[in-house]
Tab-separated table of C-alpha atoms and ligand atoms in Angstrom:
chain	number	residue	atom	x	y	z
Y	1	UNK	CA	118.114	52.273	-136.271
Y	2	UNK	CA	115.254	53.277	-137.907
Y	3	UNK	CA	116.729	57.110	-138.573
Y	4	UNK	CA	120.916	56.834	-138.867
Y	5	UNK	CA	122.315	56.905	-142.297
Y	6	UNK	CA	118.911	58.663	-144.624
Y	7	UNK	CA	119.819	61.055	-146.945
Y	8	UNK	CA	119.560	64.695	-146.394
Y	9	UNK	CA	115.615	66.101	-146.208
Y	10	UNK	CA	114.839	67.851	-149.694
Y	11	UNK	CA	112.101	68.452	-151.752
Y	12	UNK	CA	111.118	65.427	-154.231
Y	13	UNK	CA	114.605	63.648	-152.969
Y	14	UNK	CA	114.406	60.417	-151.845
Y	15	UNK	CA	113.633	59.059	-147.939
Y	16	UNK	CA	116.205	55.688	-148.375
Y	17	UNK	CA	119.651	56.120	-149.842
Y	18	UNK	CA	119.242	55.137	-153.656
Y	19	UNK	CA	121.850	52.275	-155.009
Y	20	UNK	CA	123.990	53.692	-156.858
Y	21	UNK	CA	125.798	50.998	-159.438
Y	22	UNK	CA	128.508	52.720	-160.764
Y	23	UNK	CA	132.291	51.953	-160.645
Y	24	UNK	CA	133.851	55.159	-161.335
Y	25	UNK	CA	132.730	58.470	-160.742
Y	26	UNK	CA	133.039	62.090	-162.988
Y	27	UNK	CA	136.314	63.487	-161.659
Y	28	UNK	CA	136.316	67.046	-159.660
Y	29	UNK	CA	135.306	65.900	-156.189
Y	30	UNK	CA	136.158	63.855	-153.543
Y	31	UNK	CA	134.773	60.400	-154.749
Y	32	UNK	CA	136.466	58.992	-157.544
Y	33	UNK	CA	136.283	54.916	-157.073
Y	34	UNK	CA	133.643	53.044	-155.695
Y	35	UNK	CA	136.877	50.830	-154.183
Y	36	UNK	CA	137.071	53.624	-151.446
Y	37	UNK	CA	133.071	53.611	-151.030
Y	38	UNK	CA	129.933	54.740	-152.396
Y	39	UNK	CA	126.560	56.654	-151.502
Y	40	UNK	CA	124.731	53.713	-149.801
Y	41	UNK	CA	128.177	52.513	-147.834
Y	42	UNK	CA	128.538	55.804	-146.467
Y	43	UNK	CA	125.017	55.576	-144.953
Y	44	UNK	CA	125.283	52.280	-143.739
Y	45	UNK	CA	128.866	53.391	-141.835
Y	46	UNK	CA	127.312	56.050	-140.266
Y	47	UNK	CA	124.184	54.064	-139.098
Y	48	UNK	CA	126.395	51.328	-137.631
Y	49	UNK	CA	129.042	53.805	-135.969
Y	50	UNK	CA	125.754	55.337	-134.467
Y	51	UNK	CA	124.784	52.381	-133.254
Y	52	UNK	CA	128.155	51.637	-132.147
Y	53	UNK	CA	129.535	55.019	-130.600
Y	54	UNK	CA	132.392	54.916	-133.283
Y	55	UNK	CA	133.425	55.495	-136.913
Y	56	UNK	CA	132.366	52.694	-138.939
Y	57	UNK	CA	134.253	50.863	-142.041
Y	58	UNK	CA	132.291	48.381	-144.254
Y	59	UNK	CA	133.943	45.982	-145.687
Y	60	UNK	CA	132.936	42.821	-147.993
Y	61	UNK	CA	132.334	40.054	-145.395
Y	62	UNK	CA	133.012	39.673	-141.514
Y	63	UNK	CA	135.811	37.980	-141.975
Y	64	UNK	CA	137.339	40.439	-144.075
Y	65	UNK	CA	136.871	43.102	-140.975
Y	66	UNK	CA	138.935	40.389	-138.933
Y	67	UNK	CA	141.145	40.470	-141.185
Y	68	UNK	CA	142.250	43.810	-141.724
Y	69	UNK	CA	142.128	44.500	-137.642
Y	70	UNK	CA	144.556	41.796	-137.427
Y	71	UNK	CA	146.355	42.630	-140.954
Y	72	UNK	CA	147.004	46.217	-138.331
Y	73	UNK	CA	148.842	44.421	-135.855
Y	74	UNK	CA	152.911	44.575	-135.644
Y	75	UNK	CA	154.836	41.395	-136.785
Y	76	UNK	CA	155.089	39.356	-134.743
Y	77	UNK	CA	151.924	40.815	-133.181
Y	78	UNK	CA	150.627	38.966	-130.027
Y	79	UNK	CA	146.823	38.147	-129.693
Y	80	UNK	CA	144.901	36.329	-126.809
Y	81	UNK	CA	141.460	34.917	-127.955
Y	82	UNK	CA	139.084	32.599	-126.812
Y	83	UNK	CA	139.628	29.204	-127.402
Y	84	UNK	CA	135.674	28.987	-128.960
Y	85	UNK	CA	135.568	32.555	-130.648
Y	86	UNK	CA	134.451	32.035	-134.451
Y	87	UNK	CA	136.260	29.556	-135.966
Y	88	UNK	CA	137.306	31.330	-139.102
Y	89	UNK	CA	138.937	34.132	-137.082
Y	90	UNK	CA	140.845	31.321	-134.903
Y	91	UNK	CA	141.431	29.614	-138.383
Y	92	UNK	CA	142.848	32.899	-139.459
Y	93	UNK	CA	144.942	33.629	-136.231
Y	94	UNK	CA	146.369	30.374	-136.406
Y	95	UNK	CA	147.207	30.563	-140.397
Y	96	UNK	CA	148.985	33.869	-139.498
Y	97	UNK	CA	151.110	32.391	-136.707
Y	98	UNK	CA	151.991	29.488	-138.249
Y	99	UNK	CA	153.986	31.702	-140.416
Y	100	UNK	CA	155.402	33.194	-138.275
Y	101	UNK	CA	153.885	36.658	-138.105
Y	102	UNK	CA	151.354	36.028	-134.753
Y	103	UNK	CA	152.117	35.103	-131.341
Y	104	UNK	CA	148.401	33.202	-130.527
Y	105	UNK	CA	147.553	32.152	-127.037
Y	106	UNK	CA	143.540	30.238	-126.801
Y	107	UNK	CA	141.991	30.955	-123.344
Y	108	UNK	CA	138.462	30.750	-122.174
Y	109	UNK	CA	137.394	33.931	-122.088
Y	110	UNK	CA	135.067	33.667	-119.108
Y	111	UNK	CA	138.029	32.934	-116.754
Y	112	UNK	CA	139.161	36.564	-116.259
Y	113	UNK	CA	142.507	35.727	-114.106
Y	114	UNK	CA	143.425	33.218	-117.072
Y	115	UNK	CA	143.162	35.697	-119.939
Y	116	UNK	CA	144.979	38.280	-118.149
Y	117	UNK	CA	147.768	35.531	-117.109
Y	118	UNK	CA	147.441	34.819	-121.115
Y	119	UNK	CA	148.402	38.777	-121.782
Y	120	UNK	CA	150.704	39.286	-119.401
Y	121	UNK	CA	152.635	36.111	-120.601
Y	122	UNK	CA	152.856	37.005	-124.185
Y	123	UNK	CA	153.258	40.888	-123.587
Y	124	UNK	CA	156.648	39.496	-121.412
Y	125	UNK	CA	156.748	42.395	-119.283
Y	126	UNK	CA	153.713	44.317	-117.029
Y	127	UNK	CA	153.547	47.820	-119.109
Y	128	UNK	CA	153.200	49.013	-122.853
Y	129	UNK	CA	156.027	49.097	-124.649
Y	130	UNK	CA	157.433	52.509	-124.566
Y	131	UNK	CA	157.448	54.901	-127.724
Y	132	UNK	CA	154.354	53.003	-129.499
Y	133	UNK	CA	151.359	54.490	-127.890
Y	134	UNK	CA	150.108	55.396	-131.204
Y	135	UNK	CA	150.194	51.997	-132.714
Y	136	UNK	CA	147.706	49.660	-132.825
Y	137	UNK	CA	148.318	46.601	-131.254
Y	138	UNK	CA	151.761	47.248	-130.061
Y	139	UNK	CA	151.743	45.636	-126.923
Y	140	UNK	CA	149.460	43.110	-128.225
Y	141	UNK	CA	145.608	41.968	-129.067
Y	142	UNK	CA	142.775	40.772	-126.799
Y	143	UNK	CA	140.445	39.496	-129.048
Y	144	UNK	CA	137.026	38.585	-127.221
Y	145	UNK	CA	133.691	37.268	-127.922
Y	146	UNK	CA	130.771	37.758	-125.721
Y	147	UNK	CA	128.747	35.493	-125.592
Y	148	UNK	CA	131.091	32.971	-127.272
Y	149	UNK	CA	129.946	30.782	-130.356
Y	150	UNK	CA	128.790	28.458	-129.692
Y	151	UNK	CA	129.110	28.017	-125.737
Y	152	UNK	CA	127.368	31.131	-125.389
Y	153	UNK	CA	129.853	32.444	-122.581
Y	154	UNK	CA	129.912	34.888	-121.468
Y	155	UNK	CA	133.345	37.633	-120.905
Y	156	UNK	CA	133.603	40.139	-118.225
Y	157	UNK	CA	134.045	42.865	-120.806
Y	158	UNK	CA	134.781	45.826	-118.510
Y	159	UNK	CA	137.217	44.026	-116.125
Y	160	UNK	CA	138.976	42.567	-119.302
Y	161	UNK	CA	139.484	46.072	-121.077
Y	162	UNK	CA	141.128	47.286	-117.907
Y	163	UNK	CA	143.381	44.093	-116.994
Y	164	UNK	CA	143.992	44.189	-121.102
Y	165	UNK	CA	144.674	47.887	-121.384
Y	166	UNK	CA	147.042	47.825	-118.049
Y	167	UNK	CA	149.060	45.640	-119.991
Y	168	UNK	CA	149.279	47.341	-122.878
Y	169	UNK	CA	146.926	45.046	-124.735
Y	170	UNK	CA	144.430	46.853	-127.222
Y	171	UNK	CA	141.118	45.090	-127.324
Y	172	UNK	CA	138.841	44.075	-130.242
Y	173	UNK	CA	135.393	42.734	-129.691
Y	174	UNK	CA	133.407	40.892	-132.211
Y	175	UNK	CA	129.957	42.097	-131.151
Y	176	UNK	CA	127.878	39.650	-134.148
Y	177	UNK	CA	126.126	38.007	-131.420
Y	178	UNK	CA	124.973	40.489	-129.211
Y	179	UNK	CA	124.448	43.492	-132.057
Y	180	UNK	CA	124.310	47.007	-130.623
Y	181	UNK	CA	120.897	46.594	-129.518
Y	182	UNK	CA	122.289	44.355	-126.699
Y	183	UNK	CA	125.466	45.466	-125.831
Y	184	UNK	CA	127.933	48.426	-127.217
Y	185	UNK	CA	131.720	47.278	-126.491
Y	186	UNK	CA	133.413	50.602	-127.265
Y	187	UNK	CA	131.495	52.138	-124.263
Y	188	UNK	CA	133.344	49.946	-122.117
Y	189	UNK	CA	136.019	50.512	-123.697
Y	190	UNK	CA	136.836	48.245	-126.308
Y	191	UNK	CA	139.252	49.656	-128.986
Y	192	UNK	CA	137.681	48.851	-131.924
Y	193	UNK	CA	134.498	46.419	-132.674
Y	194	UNK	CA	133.814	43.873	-135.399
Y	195	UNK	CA	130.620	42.267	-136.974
Y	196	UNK	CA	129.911	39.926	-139.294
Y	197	UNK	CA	126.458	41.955	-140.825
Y	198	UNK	CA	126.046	38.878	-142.618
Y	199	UNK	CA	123.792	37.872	-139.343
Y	200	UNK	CA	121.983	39.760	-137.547
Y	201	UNK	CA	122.398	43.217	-138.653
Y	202	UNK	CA	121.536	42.659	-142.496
Y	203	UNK	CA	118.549	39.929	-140.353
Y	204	UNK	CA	117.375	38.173	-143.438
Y	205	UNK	CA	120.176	35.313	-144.766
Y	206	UNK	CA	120.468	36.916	-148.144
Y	207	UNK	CA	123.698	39.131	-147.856
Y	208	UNK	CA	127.523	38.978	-146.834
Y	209	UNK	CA	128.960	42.009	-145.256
Y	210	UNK	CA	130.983	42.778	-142.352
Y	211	UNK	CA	131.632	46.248	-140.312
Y	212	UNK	CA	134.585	47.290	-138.228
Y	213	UNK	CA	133.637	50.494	-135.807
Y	214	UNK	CA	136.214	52.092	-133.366
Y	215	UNK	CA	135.951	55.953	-132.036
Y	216	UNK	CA	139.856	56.067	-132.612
Y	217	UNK	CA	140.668	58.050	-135.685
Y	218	UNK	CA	143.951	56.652	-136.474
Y	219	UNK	CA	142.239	53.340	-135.853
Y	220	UNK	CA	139.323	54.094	-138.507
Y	221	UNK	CA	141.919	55.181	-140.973
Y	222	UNK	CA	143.975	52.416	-140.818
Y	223	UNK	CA	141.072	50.341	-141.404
Y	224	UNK	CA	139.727	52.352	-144.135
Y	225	UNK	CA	143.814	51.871	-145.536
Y	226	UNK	CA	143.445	48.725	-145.431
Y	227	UNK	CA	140.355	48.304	-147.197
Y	228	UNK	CA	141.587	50.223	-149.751
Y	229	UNK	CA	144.592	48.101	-150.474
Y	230	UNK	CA	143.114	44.537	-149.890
Y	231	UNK	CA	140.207	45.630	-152.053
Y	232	UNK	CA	137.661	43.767	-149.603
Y	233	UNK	CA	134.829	46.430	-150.256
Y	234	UNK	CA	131.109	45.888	-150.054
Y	235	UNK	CA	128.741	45.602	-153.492
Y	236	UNK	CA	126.026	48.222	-153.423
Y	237	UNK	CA	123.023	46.042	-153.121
Y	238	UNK	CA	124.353	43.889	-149.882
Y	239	UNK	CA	125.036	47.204	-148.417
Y	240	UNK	CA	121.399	48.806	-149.285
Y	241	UNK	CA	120.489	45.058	-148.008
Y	242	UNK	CA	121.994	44.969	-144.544
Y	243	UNK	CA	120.968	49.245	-144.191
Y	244	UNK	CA	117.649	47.880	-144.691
Y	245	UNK	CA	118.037	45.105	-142.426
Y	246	UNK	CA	118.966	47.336	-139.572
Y	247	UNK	CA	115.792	49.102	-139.601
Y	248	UNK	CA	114.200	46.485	-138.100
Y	249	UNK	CA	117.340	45.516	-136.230
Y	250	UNK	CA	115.694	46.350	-132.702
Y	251	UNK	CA	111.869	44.447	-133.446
Y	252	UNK	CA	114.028	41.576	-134.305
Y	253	UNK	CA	116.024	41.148	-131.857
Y	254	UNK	CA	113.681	41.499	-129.281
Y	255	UNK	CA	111.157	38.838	-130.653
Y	256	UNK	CA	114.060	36.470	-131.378
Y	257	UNK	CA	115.223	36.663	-128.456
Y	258	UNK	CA	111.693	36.665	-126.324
Y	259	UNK	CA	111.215	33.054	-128.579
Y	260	UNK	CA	114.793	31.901	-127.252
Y	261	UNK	CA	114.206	32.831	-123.743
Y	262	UNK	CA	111.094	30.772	-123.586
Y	263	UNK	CA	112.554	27.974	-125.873
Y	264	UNK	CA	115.618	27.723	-123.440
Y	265	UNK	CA	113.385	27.220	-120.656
Y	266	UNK	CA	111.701	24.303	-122.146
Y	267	UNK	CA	114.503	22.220	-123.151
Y	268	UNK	CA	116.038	22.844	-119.858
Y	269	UNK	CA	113.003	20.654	-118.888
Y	270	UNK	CA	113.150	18.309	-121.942
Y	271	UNK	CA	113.587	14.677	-121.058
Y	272	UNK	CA	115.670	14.582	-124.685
Y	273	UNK	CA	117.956	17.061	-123.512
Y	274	UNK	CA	121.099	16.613	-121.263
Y	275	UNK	CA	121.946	20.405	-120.646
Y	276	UNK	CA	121.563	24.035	-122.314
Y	277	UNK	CA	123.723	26.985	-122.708
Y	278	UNK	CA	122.222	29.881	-122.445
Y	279	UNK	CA	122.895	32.954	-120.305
Y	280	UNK	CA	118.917	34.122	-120.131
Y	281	UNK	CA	118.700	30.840	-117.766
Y	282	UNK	CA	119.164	32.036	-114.086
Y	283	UNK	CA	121.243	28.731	-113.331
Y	284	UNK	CA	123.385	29.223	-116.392
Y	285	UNK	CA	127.294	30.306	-114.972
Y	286	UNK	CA	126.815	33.528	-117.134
Y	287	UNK	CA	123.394	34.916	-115.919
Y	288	UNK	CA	124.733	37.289	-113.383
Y	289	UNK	CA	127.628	38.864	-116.020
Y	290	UNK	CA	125.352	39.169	-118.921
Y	291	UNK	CA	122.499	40.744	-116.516
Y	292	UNK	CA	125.276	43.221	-115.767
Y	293	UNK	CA	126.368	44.279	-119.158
Y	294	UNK	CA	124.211	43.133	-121.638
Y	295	UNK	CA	120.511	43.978	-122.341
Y	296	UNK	CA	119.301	40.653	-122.889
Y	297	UNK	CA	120.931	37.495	-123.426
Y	298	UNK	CA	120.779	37.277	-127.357
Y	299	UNK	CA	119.056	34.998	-129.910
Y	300	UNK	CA	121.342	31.651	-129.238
Y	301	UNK	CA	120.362	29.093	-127.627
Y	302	UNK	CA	123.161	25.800	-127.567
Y	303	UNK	CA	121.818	22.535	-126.003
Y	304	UNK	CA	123.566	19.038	-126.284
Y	305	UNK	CA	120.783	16.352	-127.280
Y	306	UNK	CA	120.902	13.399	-124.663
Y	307	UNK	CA	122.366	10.431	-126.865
Y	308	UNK	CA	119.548	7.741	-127.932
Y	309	UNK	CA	119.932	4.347	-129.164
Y	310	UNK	CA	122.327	5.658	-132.120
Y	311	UNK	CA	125.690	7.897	-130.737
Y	312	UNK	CA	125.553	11.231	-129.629
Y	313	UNK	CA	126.712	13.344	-132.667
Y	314	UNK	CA	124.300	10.443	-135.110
Y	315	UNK	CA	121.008	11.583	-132.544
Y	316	UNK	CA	121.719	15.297	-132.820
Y	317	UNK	CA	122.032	15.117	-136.431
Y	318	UNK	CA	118.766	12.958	-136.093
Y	319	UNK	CA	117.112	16.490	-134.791
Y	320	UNK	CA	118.334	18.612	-137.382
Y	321	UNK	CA	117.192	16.520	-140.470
Y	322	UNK	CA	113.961	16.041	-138.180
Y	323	UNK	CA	112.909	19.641	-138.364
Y	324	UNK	CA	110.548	20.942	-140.541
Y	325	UNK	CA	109.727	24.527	-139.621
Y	326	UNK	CA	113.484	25.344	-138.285
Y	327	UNK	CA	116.040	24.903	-141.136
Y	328	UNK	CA	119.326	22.923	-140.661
Y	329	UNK	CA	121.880	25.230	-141.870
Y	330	UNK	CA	124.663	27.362	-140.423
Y	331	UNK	CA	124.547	31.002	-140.003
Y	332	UNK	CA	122.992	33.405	-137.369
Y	333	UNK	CA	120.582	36.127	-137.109
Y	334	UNK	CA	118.013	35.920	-139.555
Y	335	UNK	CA	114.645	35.701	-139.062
Y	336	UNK	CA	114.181	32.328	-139.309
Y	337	UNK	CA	115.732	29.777	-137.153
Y	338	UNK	CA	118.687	27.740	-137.975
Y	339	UNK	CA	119.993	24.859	-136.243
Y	340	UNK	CA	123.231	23.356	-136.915
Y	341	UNK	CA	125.563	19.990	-135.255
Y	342	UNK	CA	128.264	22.702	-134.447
Y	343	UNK	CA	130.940	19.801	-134.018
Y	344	UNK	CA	130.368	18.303	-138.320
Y	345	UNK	CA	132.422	21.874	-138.723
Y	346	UNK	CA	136.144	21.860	-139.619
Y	347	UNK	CA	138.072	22.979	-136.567
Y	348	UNK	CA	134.923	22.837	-134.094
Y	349	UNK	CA	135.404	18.503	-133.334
Y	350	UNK	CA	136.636	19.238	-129.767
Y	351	UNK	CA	133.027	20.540	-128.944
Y	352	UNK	CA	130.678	17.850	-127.417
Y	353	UNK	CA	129.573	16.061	-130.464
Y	354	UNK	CA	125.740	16.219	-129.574
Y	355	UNK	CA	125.494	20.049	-129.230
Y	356	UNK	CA	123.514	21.747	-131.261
Y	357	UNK	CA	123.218	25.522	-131.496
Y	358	UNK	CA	120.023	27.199	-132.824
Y	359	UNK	CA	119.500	30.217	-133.540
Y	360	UNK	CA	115.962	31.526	-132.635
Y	361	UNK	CA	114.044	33.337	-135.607
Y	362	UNK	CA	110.905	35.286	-135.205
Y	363	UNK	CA	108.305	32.629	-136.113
Y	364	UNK	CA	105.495	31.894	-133.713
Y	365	UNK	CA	106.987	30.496	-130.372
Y	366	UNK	CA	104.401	27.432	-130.308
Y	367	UNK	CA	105.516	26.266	-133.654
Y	368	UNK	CA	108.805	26.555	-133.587
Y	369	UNK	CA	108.443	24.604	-130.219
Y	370	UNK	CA	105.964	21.656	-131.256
Y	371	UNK	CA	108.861	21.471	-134.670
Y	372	UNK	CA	111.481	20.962	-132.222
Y	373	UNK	CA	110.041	19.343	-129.733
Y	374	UNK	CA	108.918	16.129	-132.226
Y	375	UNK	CA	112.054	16.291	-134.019
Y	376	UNK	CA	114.379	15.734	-130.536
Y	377	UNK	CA	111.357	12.900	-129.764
Y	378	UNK	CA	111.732	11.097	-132.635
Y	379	UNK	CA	115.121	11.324	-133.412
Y	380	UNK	CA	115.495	9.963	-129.109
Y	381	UNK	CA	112.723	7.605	-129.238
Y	382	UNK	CA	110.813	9.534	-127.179
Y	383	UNK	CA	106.863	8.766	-127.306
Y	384	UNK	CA	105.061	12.305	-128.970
Y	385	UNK	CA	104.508	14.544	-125.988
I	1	PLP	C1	131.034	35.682	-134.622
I	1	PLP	C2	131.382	35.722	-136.078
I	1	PLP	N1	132.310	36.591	-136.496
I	1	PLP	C3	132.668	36.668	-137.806
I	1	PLP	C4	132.082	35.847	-138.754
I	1	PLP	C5	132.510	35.952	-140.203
I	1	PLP	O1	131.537	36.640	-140.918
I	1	PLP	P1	131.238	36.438	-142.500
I	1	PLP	O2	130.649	35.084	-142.655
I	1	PLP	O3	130.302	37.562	-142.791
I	1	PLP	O4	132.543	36.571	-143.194
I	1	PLP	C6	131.098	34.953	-138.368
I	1	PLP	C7	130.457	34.073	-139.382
I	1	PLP	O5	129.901	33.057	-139.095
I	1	PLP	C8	130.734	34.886	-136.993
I	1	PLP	O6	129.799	34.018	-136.552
């Protein structure tokens, strides 16, 4: 993290990868168009597909990396996902089908039989479809999400690959909420992985980016096609952002996550607080999974506020316009903590409506758990503990 992407060691040249803000370039060699990349995307592709064990494309936003995975799929392509991955990728999925050019089946992810039932239903028949090993997505698309957002399940990534790949399902993997410090999805298999850098890899709420990494070639280059002809490239200075941002990618994590794990423990035990998800909890139904394939359980922590006098969904937003060291906004992965009513988003009502999902920063643990603590209090008419 610290290392991946620098420029080459010379004399007087410079340690970080200057920003180069230039559209077109002198003709004679390779680069001609900053639409097909530029000095400081290169070196943030090859830190990520180091981090990643792949080839990495960077694109404008995370969404636009769903979108050209998915723009690579056959018509009608097939794709299984879970039924609480991101809801702009479902919102995507379900755009494309309702035209007519997806096949979408919502499953919950951390019910392996189910997913693979899911597959094997839409692929129609138990093998690949001969004659179209080389194509992406022929047999179909297992899209997963580990931990999901915002139920912070978690998949059984290597049992899903194989069930997925026996069927002749590729697999994508949008690994936002887990980063590469915490689990790398093309080891086990994955086909190719997404992120939205606008979280935790650029760390700091102040860029939109998104990657897409796979260690197939014909996979990177149809990726790279399909940036090209969408147009849905990066600007220089979010890309020297998030490069910069993944420096400290690993101190980050780790202290964000240190902060969750203790703040997950304590609203377990909160009198305002009817239940958490969380996978760093022992009792939580995906300790034992995420123990086995993820370093660490990640910076989220949901909980769902127990209702007070007002309804459910009024008391939780009670708690988020109660906070004054957290911030109520959406978004993941900086370094300060965000806390958001998941269910006031379009497309995310059939969530309980007093969950909230937070996602730890790196502020001192005591004050980020004295803020939240008197916020759920007052907003449950709890007496100040
Ligand atoms: C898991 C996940 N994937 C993809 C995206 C889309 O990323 P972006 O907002 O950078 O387009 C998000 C954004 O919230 C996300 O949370």
């Amino acid at each position: 993290m610290v290392h991946l992407g620098r420029p080459p060691v010379e004399p007087g040249g410079p340690v970080n990868p200057p920003v180069v803000l230039s559209s077109t370039y002198h003709q004679g060699a390779a680069r001609i168009y900053a639409r097909e990349g530029d000095p400081v995307s290169d070196a943030l592709e090859s830190a990520v597909g180091g981090l990643e064990g792949g080839e990495a494309v960077a694109f404008a936003t995370g969404i636009a990396a769903v979108a050209a995975v998915v723009e690579m799929l056959p018509v009608p392509g097939r794709v299984v996902v879970g039924a609480d991955a991101y809801n702009g990728t479902r919102a995507l999925l379900s755009d494309l089908a309702s035209r007519g050019r997806l096949r979408v089946r919502l499953v919950d992810l951390a019910d392996t039989a189910a997913v693979l039932a899911a597959c094997a239903e839409l692929a129609g028949s138990p093998g690949r479809p001969s004659g179209q090993e080389a194509d992406f997505g022929a047999g179909g698309l297992l899209w997963v999400e580990s931990p999901s957002n915002p139920l912070l399940a978690v998949a059984d990534l290597p049992a899903l690959v194989a069930g997925a790949h026996g069927l002749g399902f590729d697999v994508a993997a949008d690994n936002t909420f887990s980063t590469p410090v915490l689990s790398q999805p093309l080891l086990a298999g994955a086909d190719v992985v997404v992120h939205s850098a606008t979280k935790a890899l650029g760390g700091h709420s102040d860029a939109l980016l998104g990657v897409a990494v796979s260690s197939r070639p014909e996979l990177v280059a149809g990726l790279r096609r399909r940036r090209t002809l969408h147009g849905a490239v990066p600007g220089p200075w979010e890309t020297w952002l998030v490069l910069r941002g993944i420096r400290t990618l690993s101190l980050r994590v780790e202290r964000s996550q240190a902060n969750a794990v203790e703040l997950a423990r304590r609203l377990r035990d909160h009198p305002a607080v009817e239940r958490v998800h969380y996978p760093g909890l022992p009792e939580d139904p995906g300790y034992e999974r995420m123990g086995a394939q993820m370093a660490g359980p990640g910076f989220v922590v949901s909980f769902v506020v127990r209702p007070g006098a007002l309804g459910a969904a009024e008391t939780a937003e009670a708690v988020t316009s109660g906070v004054r060291l957290a911030t109520a906004a959406t978004s993941l992965g900086g370094v300060e903590t965000l806390i958001e009513r998941r269910g006031r988003i379009p497309g995310e009502e059939h969530l309980p409506p007093g969950l909230l999902r937070c996602s730890v920063g790196i502020e001192g643990l005591e004050d980020i758990w004295s803020d939240l603590d008197h916020a759920l209090r007052a907003a449950t008419g709890l007496p100040r503990g």
